Coordinates of C-alpha atoms in Angstrom, one line a residue:
M1 CA 58.5 114.3 88.7
S2 CA 59.5 111.5 86.3
E3 CA 61.8 113.6 84.1
P4 CA 65.5 113.6 85.2
K5 CA 66.6 116.8 86.9
R6 CA 69.9 118.3 87.7
M7 CA 70.6 120.2 91.1
H8 CA 71.0 123.9 91.2
P9 CA 74.5 125.1 89.7
A10 CA 75.2 126.2 93.3
A11 CA 76.0 122.5 93.9
V12 CA 79.2 123.3 91.9
L13 CA 80.3 125.9 94.4
L14 CA 79.3 123.7 97.3
N15 CA 81.3 120.8 96.1
I16 CA 84.3 123.0 95.5
F17 CA 84.2 124.3 99.1
K18 CA 83.8 120.8 100.4
L19 CA 86.9 119.5 98.5
I20 CA 88.9 122.5 99.7
K21 CA 87.9 121.9 103.2
D22 CA 89.1 118.2 102.9
L23 CA 92.3 119.4 101.4
I24 CA 93.0 122.4 103.7
I25 CA 95.8 120.7 105.6
P26 CA 97.8 119.8 102.5
I27 CA 97.3 123.3 101.1
L28 CA 98.6 124.9 104.4
L29 CA 101.6 122.6 104.3
L30 CA 102.2 123.6 100.7
L31 CA 102.2 127.2 101.5
I32 CA 104.5 126.9 104.6
V33 CA 107.0 124.6 103.0
N34 CA 107.6 126.9 100.1
G35 CA 109.7 129.6 101.7
G36 CA 109.8 132.4 99.0
G37 CA 111.0 133.4 95.7
A38 CA 110.7 130.7 92.9
E39 CA 109.5 128.0 95.4
R40 CA 106.6 130.3 96.5
L41 CA 105.8 131.0 92.7
Y42 CA 105.8 127.3 92.0
G43 CA 103.6 126.7 95.0
G44 CA 101.1 129.3 93.7
Y45 CA 101.1 127.6 90.2
V46 CA 100.3 124.1 92.0
L47 CA 97.4 125.7 93.8
L48 CA 96.0 127.3 90.6
I49 CA 96.1 124.0 88.9
L50 CA 94.6 122.3 91.8
L51 CA 91.8 124.8 92.0
A52 CA 91.1 124.4 88.2
V53 CA 91.0 120.6 88.6
L54 CA 88.4 121.1 91.5
V55 CA 86.4 123.3 89.4
I56 CA 86.4 120.9 86.4
F57 CA 85.6 117.9 88.5
S58 CA 82.8 119.7 90.2
V59 CA 81.2 120.9 87.0
I60 CA 81.3 117.4 85.5
K61 CA 79.9 115.9 88.8
W62 CA 76.9 118.4 88.5
L63 CA 76.3 117.8 84.8
T64 CA 76.2 114.0 85.2
F65 CA 74.1 113.9 88.5
T66 CA 70.3 113.6 87.9
Y67 CA 67.5 112.6 90.2
R68 CA 63.8 111.7 89.6
I69 CA 60.8 109.8 91.1
E70 CA 59.7 107.0 88.8
E71 CA 57.8 103.8 89.2
S72 CA 57.5 104.3 93.0
E73 CA 61.4 104.8 93.3
L74 CA 63.6 107.7 93.9
R75 CA 66.2 107.2 91.1
I76 CA 69.6 108.9 91.4
E77 CA 72.2 108.6 88.5
H78 CA 75.7 109.9 88.4
G79 CA 79.1 109.4 86.9
L80 CA 80.8 110.2 83.6
F81 CA 82.7 107.2 82.4
V82 CA 81.1 104.8 84.8
K83 CA 77.4 105.4 85.2
R84 CA 76.3 104.7 88.8
K85 CA 72.5 104.2 89.5
R86 CA 70.8 104.1 92.8
Y87 CA 67.1 103.2 92.9
I88 CA 65.5 103.6 96.3
P89 CA 62.1 102.1 96.7
I90 CA 59.8 104.6 98.3
E91 CA 58.3 102.2 100.8
R92 CA 61.9 101.9 102.3
I93 CA 62.2 105.6 102.8
Q94 CA 61.8 106.6 106.5
T95 CA 62.5 110.3 106.6
V96 CA 63.2 113.2 104.3
N97 CA 65.3 115.9 106.1
T98 CA 66.3 119.3 104.9
S99 CA 69.0 121.8 105.8
A100 CA 70.3 125.1 104.5
G101 CA 73.7 126.4 105.0
I102 CA 74.9 129.9 104.2
I103 CA 75.4 129.2 100.5
Q104 CA 72.0 127.5 100.2
Q105 CA 70.3 130.4 101.9
I106 CA 71.8 132.9 99.7
F107 CA 70.3 131.1 96.5
G108 CA 67.2 130.2 98.3
L109 CA 68.0 126.5 98.1
V110 CA 68.0 123.6 100.7
K111 CA 70.1 120.3 101.1
L112 CA 67.7 117.3 101.1
Q113 CA 68.7 114.0 102.8
V114 CA 66.8 110.7 102.4
E115 CA 67.1 108.0 105.1
T116 CA 65.9 104.6 104.8
A117 CA 65.1 101.6 107.2
G118 CA 68.4 100.0 107.9
G119 CA 70.3 102.5 106.0
G120 CA 73.1 102.8 108.6
L121 CA 74.7 106.0 109.8
D122 CA 74.9 107.9 106.5
A123 CA 71.9 109.3 104.5
E124 CA 70.9 106.9 101.6
A125 CA 70.8 109.8 99.3
V126 CA 71.8 113.5 99.5
L127 CA 70.8 116.4 97.1
T128 CA 73.0 119.2 98.1
A129 CA 71.3 122.1 96.3
I130 CA 67.7 122.0 95.1
S131 CA 65.0 124.6 95.3
R132 CA 62.6 124.6 98.2
E133 CA 59.8 123.9 95.8
D134 CA 61.5 120.8 94.5
A135 CA 62.2 119.6 98.0
R136 CA 58.5 120.2 98.8
K137 CA 57.3 118.3 95.8
I138 CA 59.7 115.4 96.5
A139 CA 58.5 115.3 100.2
E140 CA 54.9 115.4 99.0
E141 CA 55.2 112.8 96.5
L142 CA 56.9 110.5 98.9
E143 CA 54.3 111.2 101.7
A144 CA 51.4 110.6 99.2
Y145 CA 52.8 107.1 98.2
K146 CA 53.5 106.3 101.8
T147 CA 49.9 107.2 102.7
D148 CA 48.5 105.1 100.0
F149 CA 50.8 102.1 101.1
K150 CA 49.9 102.5 104.7
S151 CA 46.1 102.6 103.9
E152 CA 46.5 99.3 101.8
T153 CA 48.3 97.5 104.7
A154 CA 46.3 99.0 107.6
D155 CA 45.2 95.6 108.7
L156 CA 48.8 94.7 109.4
L157 CA 49.5 97.6 111.8
E158 CA 50.0 96.8 115.5
E159 CA 47.0 97.6 117.6
G160 CA 47.3 101.0 119.2
E161 CA 49.8 102.2 116.5
S162 CA 47.3 103.7 114.2
T163 CA 46.6 107.5 114.3
S164 CA 43.5 109.4 113.4
A165 CA 43.7 111.6 110.5
N166 CA 42.2 114.4 112.6
E167 CA 44.7 114.0 115.3
K168 CA 45.6 117.3 117.0
R169 CA 48.9 118.8 116.2
H170 CA 51.2 119.9 118.9
I171 CA 53.8 122.6 118.4
Y172 CA 56.5 123.6 121.0
K173 CA 58.8 126.6 120.4
L174 CA 61.9 127.3 122.5
S175 CA 61.6 130.8 123.9
K176 CA 64.5 133.2 123.8
K177 CA 64.8 133.1 127.6
D178 CA 65.2 129.3 127.5
L179 CA 67.5 129.4 124.5
L180 CA 69.7 131.8 126.5
L181 CA 69.6 129.6 129.5
A182 CA 70.4 126.5 127.5
A183 CA 73.5 128.3 126.1
T184 CA 74.7 129.5 129.4
T185 CA 74.3 126.2 131.1
S186 CA 75.5 123.8 128.3
S187 CA 78.5 121.6 128.5
G188 CA 79.8 123.2 125.3
I189 CA 82.8 124.6 126.8
G190 CA 84.3 121.1 126.8
V191 CA 83.6 120.7 123.1
V192 CA 85.2 124.0 122.3
L193 CA 88.4 123.1 124.3
S194 CA 88.5 119.7 122.6
A195 CA 88.2 121.3 119.1
L196 CA 91.0 123.8 119.9
F197 CA 93.2 120.9 121.1
A198 CA 92.4 119.0 118.0
L199 CA 93.1 122.0 115.8
F200 CA 96.4 122.7 117.6
S201 CA 97.5 119.0 117.1
Q202 CA 97.0 119.3 113.3
I203 CA 98.8 122.6 112.9
D204 CA 101.4 122.5 115.5
N205 CA 104.2 122.0 113.1
L206 CA 103.1 125.2 111.2
I207 CA 103.4 127.3 114.3
P208 CA 106.8 129.3 114.8
F209 CA 107.4 128.3 118.4
D210 CA 110.7 130.1 118.6
A211 CA 109.1 133.4 117.6
V212 CA 106.3 132.9 119.9
A213 CA 108.6 132.1 122.8
D214 CA 110.7 135.2 122.2
R215 CA 107.5 137.3 122.0
F216 CA 106.2 136.0 125.4
S217 CA 109.5 135.6 127.1
F218 CA 108.5 138.2 129.8
L219 CA 106.0 135.6 131.2
T220 CA 109.0 133.4 132.4
N221 CA 109.3 135.8 135.6
A222 CA 105.5 136.1 136.0
G223 CA 103.9 134.8 139.3
V224 CA 101.2 132.2 139.7
A225 CA 98.6 135.0 139.9
V226 CA 99.3 136.0 136.3
F227 CA 99.1 132.5 135.0
A228 CA 95.8 132.0 136.9
V229 CA 94.4 135.2 135.3
I230 CA 95.4 134.0 131.9
A231 CA 93.9 130.6 132.4
F232 CA 90.7 132.2 133.7
T233 CA 90.6 134.5 130.6
L234 CA 90.9 131.6 128.3
L235 CA 88.2 129.7 130.0
I236 CA 85.9 132.7 129.8
I237 CA 86.7 133.0 126.0
A238 CA 85.9 129.3 125.6
W239 CA 82.7 129.7 127.5
V240 CA 81.6 132.7 125.3
L241 CA 82.3 130.7 122.2
S242 CA 80.3 127.7 123.5
I243 CA 77.4 130.1 124.2
A244 CA 77.6 131.6 120.7
G245 CA 77.7 128.0 119.3
V246 CA 74.6 126.9 121.1
L247 CA 72.7 130.1 120.2
L248 CA 73.4 129.6 116.5
K249 CA 72.6 125.9 116.7
Y250 CA 69.2 126.0 118.4
A251 CA 68.1 129.4 117.3
D252 CA 64.3 129.3 116.1
F253 CA 64.0 125.9 117.7
T254 CA 60.6 124.3 117.0
L255 CA 59.3 120.8 117.8
E256 CA 56.0 119.7 116.0
R257 CA 54.2 116.5 116.4
K258 CA 52.2 115.9 113.2
D259 CA 50.3 112.7 113.0
K260 CA 53.0 109.9 113.5
D261 CA 56.0 112.1 112.9
L262 CA 58.1 114.5 115.1
I263 CA 59.4 117.5 113.0
I264 CA 62.3 119.3 114.5
S265 CA 63.5 122.7 113.0
R266 CA 66.4 124.7 114.3
G267 CA 69.4 126.8 113.3
L268 CA 70.3 130.3 112.4
L269 CA 73.3 130.3 110.0
E270 CA 72.6 126.7 109.0
K271 CA 68.9 125.7 109.1
H272 CA 67.9 122.2 109.7
Q273 CA 64.6 120.4 109.5
L274 CA 64.5 116.8 110.7
T275 CA 61.5 114.5 110.5
I276 CA 61.6 111.5 112.8
P277 CA 58.6 108.8 112.6
L278 CA 57.5 107.9 116.2
E279 CA 57.9 104.3 115.0
R280 CA 61.6 104.8 114.7
I281 CA 62.1 106.1 118.1
Q282 CA 63.9 103.5 120.2
A283 CA 64.6 105.2 123.6
L284 CA 64.5 108.4 125.4
K285 CA 67.4 109.9 127.2
I286 CA 67.1 112.8 129.8
S287 CA 70.5 114.5 130.5
E288 CA 71.3 116.7 133.4
N289 CA 74.7 118.3 133.6
L290 CA 76.3 119.7 136.7
L291 CA 74.8 123.2 136.0
R292 CA 71.3 122.1 135.1
Q293 CA 70.7 119.4 137.7
P294 CA 70.7 121.8 140.7
L295 CA 68.5 124.3 138.8
G296 CA 65.9 121.7 138.0
F297 CA 66.5 121.7 134.3
A298 CA 67.4 118.8 131.7
A299 CA 67.7 118.2 128.0
L300 CA 65.8 115.6 126.1
Q301 CA 67.3 113.4 123.5
I302 CA 65.7 110.6 121.4
I303 CA 67.6 107.6 120.2
S304 CA 66.3 106.4 116.8
A305 CA 67.1 103.6 114.4
G306 CA 69.3 105.0 111.8
G307 CA 70.3 108.6 112.3
D308 CA 73.1 110.6 110.8
S309 CA 76.7 109.8 111.1
K310 CA 77.6 112.9 113.3
E311 CA 75.1 112.1 116.1
E312 CA 75.0 108.3 115.6
G313 CA 71.2 108.0 115.9
T314 CA 70.8 110.5 118.9
T315 CA 68.8 113.7 118.2
M316 CA 68.1 116.5 120.4
M317 CA 64.4 116.6 121.1
V318 CA 64.5 119.6 123.4
P319 CA 67.7 121.5 124.3
I320 CA 66.4 122.6 127.8
I321 CA 63.2 122.0 129.7
R322 CA 62.2 122.2 133.4
K323 CA 62.0 118.7 134.9
S324 CA 58.6 119.3 136.4
A325 CA 57.3 119.9 132.9
I326 CA 58.6 116.7 131.5
P327 CA 55.7 114.3 132.2
Q328 CA 53.1 116.6 130.6
F329 CA 55.6 117.2 127.7
L330 CA 56.0 113.5 126.9
E331 CA 52.3 112.9 127.2
E332 CA 51.8 115.3 124.3
Y333 CA 54.8 114.7 122.1
L334 CA 56.2 111.2 123.0
P335 CA 53.2 109.0 124.2
G336 CA 54.4 105.8 125.7
Y337 CA 57.2 107.2 127.5
T338 CA 57.3 108.5 131.1
F339 CA 59.8 110.3 133.3
P340 CA 60.6 108.2 136.3
A341 CA 60.0 110.4 139.4
A342 CA 62.0 107.9 141.5
V343 CA 64.3 105.0 140.9
Q344 CA 65.3 101.8 142.8
K345 CA 68.6 102.7 144.4
L346 CA 71.6 100.4 144.6
P347 CA 72.5 98.5 147.8
S348 CA 74.9 100.1 150.2
R349 CA 77.5 97.4 149.6
S350 CA 77.9 98.6 145.9
L351 CA 79.5 101.9 147.2
R352 CA 82.9 100.4 147.8
R353 CA 83.0 99.0 144.1
Y354 CA 82.0 102.4 142.8
I355 CA 84.7 104.2 144.7
I356 CA 87.4 101.6 143.8
R357 CA 86.5 102.0 140.1
A358 CA 86.9 105.7 140.3
I359 CA 90.2 105.5 142.1
I360 CA 92.0 102.8 139.9
P361 CA 92.5 105.2 136.9
V362 CA 94.3 107.9 139.0
L363 CA 96.6 105.6 140.9
P364 CA 99.4 105.3 138.2
F365 CA 99.5 109.2 138.0
V366 CA 99.6 109.7 141.8
A367 CA 102.3 107.0 142.2
G368 CA 104.5 108.6 139.5
A369 CA 103.9 112.2 141.1
L370 CA 104.8 110.8 144.5
Y371 CA 108.0 109.3 143.3
F372 CA 109.3 111.8 140.9
L373 CA 107.9 115.1 142.1
R374 CA 108.4 115.3 145.9
P375 CA 107.4 117.2 147.9
W376 CA 104.9 118.7 145.3
G377 CA 103.7 115.3 144.4
Y378 CA 102.0 114.9 147.6
L379 CA 99.3 117.3 146.2
S380 CA 98.3 114.6 143.7
L381 CA 96.6 112.8 146.7
L382 CA 94.0 115.3 146.2
L383 CA 93.1 113.4 143.0
V384 CA 92.4 110.4 145.2
I385 CA 90.0 112.3 147.2
L386 CA 88.2 113.7 144.1
A387 CA 88.1 110.3 142.6
C388 CA 86.2 109.2 145.9
V389 CA 83.7 112.1 145.6
V390 CA 83.1 111.1 141.9
G391 CA 82.6 107.4 142.8
Y392 CA 80.2 108.4 145.6
A393 CA 78.3 110.6 143.2
K394 CA 77.9 107.8 140.6
F395 CA 76.7 105.4 143.4
K396 CA 74.2 107.9 144.8
D397 CA 72.7 108.6 141.4
A398 CA 72.6 105.2 139.9
G399 CA 69.3 103.2 139.9
W400 CA 66.5 101.7 137.8
S401 CA 62.8 101.6 137.8
I402 CA 60.0 99.7 135.8
H403 CA 56.8 101.6 134.9
G404 CA 54.4 99.4 132.9
E405 CA 56.2 98.4 129.7
Q406 CA 59.2 100.9 130.2
L407 CA 62.5 100.2 131.9
S408 CA 64.5 103.3 133.1
I409 CA 68.3 103.2 133.9
R410 CA 69.8 106.2 135.7
S411 CA 73.6 106.7 135.8
R412 CA 76.3 109.3 135.9
T413 CA 79.6 110.0 134.1
I414 CA 80.1 113.6 134.8
G415 CA 76.4 114.8 134.2
R416 CA 73.4 112.5 135.2
S417 CA 71.5 110.7 132.5
T418 CA 68.4 108.6 132.6
V419 CA 67.6 106.3 129.7
A420 CA 64.0 105.1 129.3
V421 CA 63.5 102.3 126.8
T422 CA 60.2 100.3 126.2
K423 CA 60.2 96.4 126.3
R424 CA 59.2 96.1 122.7
R425 CA 62.3 98.3 121.6
M426 CA 64.8 96.2 123.6
Q427 CA 66.8 94.0 121.2
V428 CA 68.2 92.0 124.1
F429 CA 68.5 92.0 127.9
H430 CA 70.9 90.0 130.0
T431 CA 72.6 90.1 133.3
Q432 CA 76.2 89.1 134.2
Q433 CA 78.1 88.6 137.3
A434 CA 81.9 88.8 137.9
L435 CA 83.5 86.8 140.5
F436 CA 83.6 89.6 143.2
Q437 CA 79.9 90.6 142.1
K438 CA 78.8 87.1 142.8
R439 CA 80.3 87.0 146.2
A440 CA 78.5 90.3 147.2
D441 CA 75.2 89.1 145.6
L442 CA 75.4 92.0 142.9
A443 CA 75.0 91.8 139.1
T444 CA 75.2 94.1 136.1
I445 CA 72.2 94.6 133.8
K446 CA 72.7 95.4 130.1
T447 CA 70.3 96.1 127.3
S448 CA 70.4 97.5 123.8
T449 CA 68.2 98.9 121.0
M450 CA 68.5 99.5 117.4
S451 CA 70.6 102.6 116.3
G452 CA 73.1 102.9 113.6
F453 CA 75.3 99.8 112.9
I454 CA 76.1 98.7 116.4
G455 CA 73.0 99.9 118.2
A456 CA 72.7 101.7 121.5
H457 CA 73.9 100.0 124.6
F458 CA 73.0 100.7 128.2
S459 CA 74.1 99.1 131.5
L460 CA 74.0 99.5 135.2
S461 CA 76.6 98.0 137.5
D462 CA 76.2 96.4 140.8
V463 CA 72.4 96.1 141.2
E464 CA 70.9 93.8 143.7
A465 CA 71.1 90.2 142.2
E466 CA 67.5 89.6 143.2
D467 CA 66.5 92.9 141.3
S468 CA 68.3 91.8 138.2
E469 CA 66.3 88.5 138.2
Q470 CA 63.2 90.7 138.7
I471 CA 63.9 92.7 135.5
R472 CA 64.8 89.7 133.6
T473 CA 61.4 88.2 134.5
W474 CA 59.7 91.4 133.5
Y475 CA 61.5 91.3 130.1
R476 CA 60.7 87.7 129.5
D477 CA 56.9 88.5 129.8
R478 CA 56.9 90.2 126.4
V479 CA 53.6 90.2 124.4

């Protein structure tokens, strides 16, 4: 593939839609501000001119954008007046990922992303619309070169890292039953509510609040039960939307371990295929939300060097899995990692510190409610009780364990999470003691791994000081 090639003409359409999405707020403002008559007509002319500019810009971008593989490099050139050239050595390419949105699927195309070692959060190169055949050829050429390169430098590989060419392939497919369970027990309702609030904050100046208030003025005399029903209905709608989002995102979910790579495929309306070399995986995260923990289920995520900007190096390995099945699953798909059956708990004297940290954020609100909203303000004291419960739950679940070369840290924010990181992937490990921690003979342990620009950081507060020194000694004994 040494001859320069252009992307499919559908790239023009994709670029137009992307630009319109980026400009949607100014466009809506233009439509609202222009009330009617001549002003609305002028606004329409402006929109037509803007659309014409977008079309011309997108066509020029498509005509001047070329890609090819030449002299062991992926070469991308674009630009009309200023020619920009990006040459990516193939040996630096870590993964080639594909995805297909609705438009790509209509034309039988894919979006191809190339990620390199140390490439940061964003993909090093993106081809938004190429044929599946071209994507396959690019991936094959890159893989062929990498195979030759690895065979020439096999003597430099770490002991235990090499993989037999005849290694057995493992394929895991998420069943429809598990997909539905993942959707109904996900924490997606919080994401939906956050998205709705974010949307509202962007368009609140476009909403005719006076007309809305007049339309629903009858609710001013409604009782508490009516508002409770409305709130419950809105929560049900948000829950249904979150279920639909998870179903669309993880439909046809497949995980394949092929040689030294994990290949993850998922999605219905927008299909994704992600390839993650095992050597790039820095840590494993086991997440249990409030619904899944009592049911004995969890989600597995892998933290890798690099990653895309949306997920900051964190990739869903399995949306849902029974905890009892995790040890066998890791043995097949992620060798070198284990699921800690038990962790070293924190000393009982840490409990007070966890409860105090949970109470402090709610104290200003409680104080304000008690001062300005009496007698109803006394209900805010329930927040103090809730904070104590949260603090106790965080203390109860917190802990650590060492299994061979792996350090596991368990903690809780709302849901419970366990992070497993191997010694050779830890960039740094240190302990610290605040004044009051020192008096109580407690310490905080911290470690980090490569992931994105700033890395992934993990910590656990108020462990036994003697235990923190034990972990430090374990970390120092690196091979």
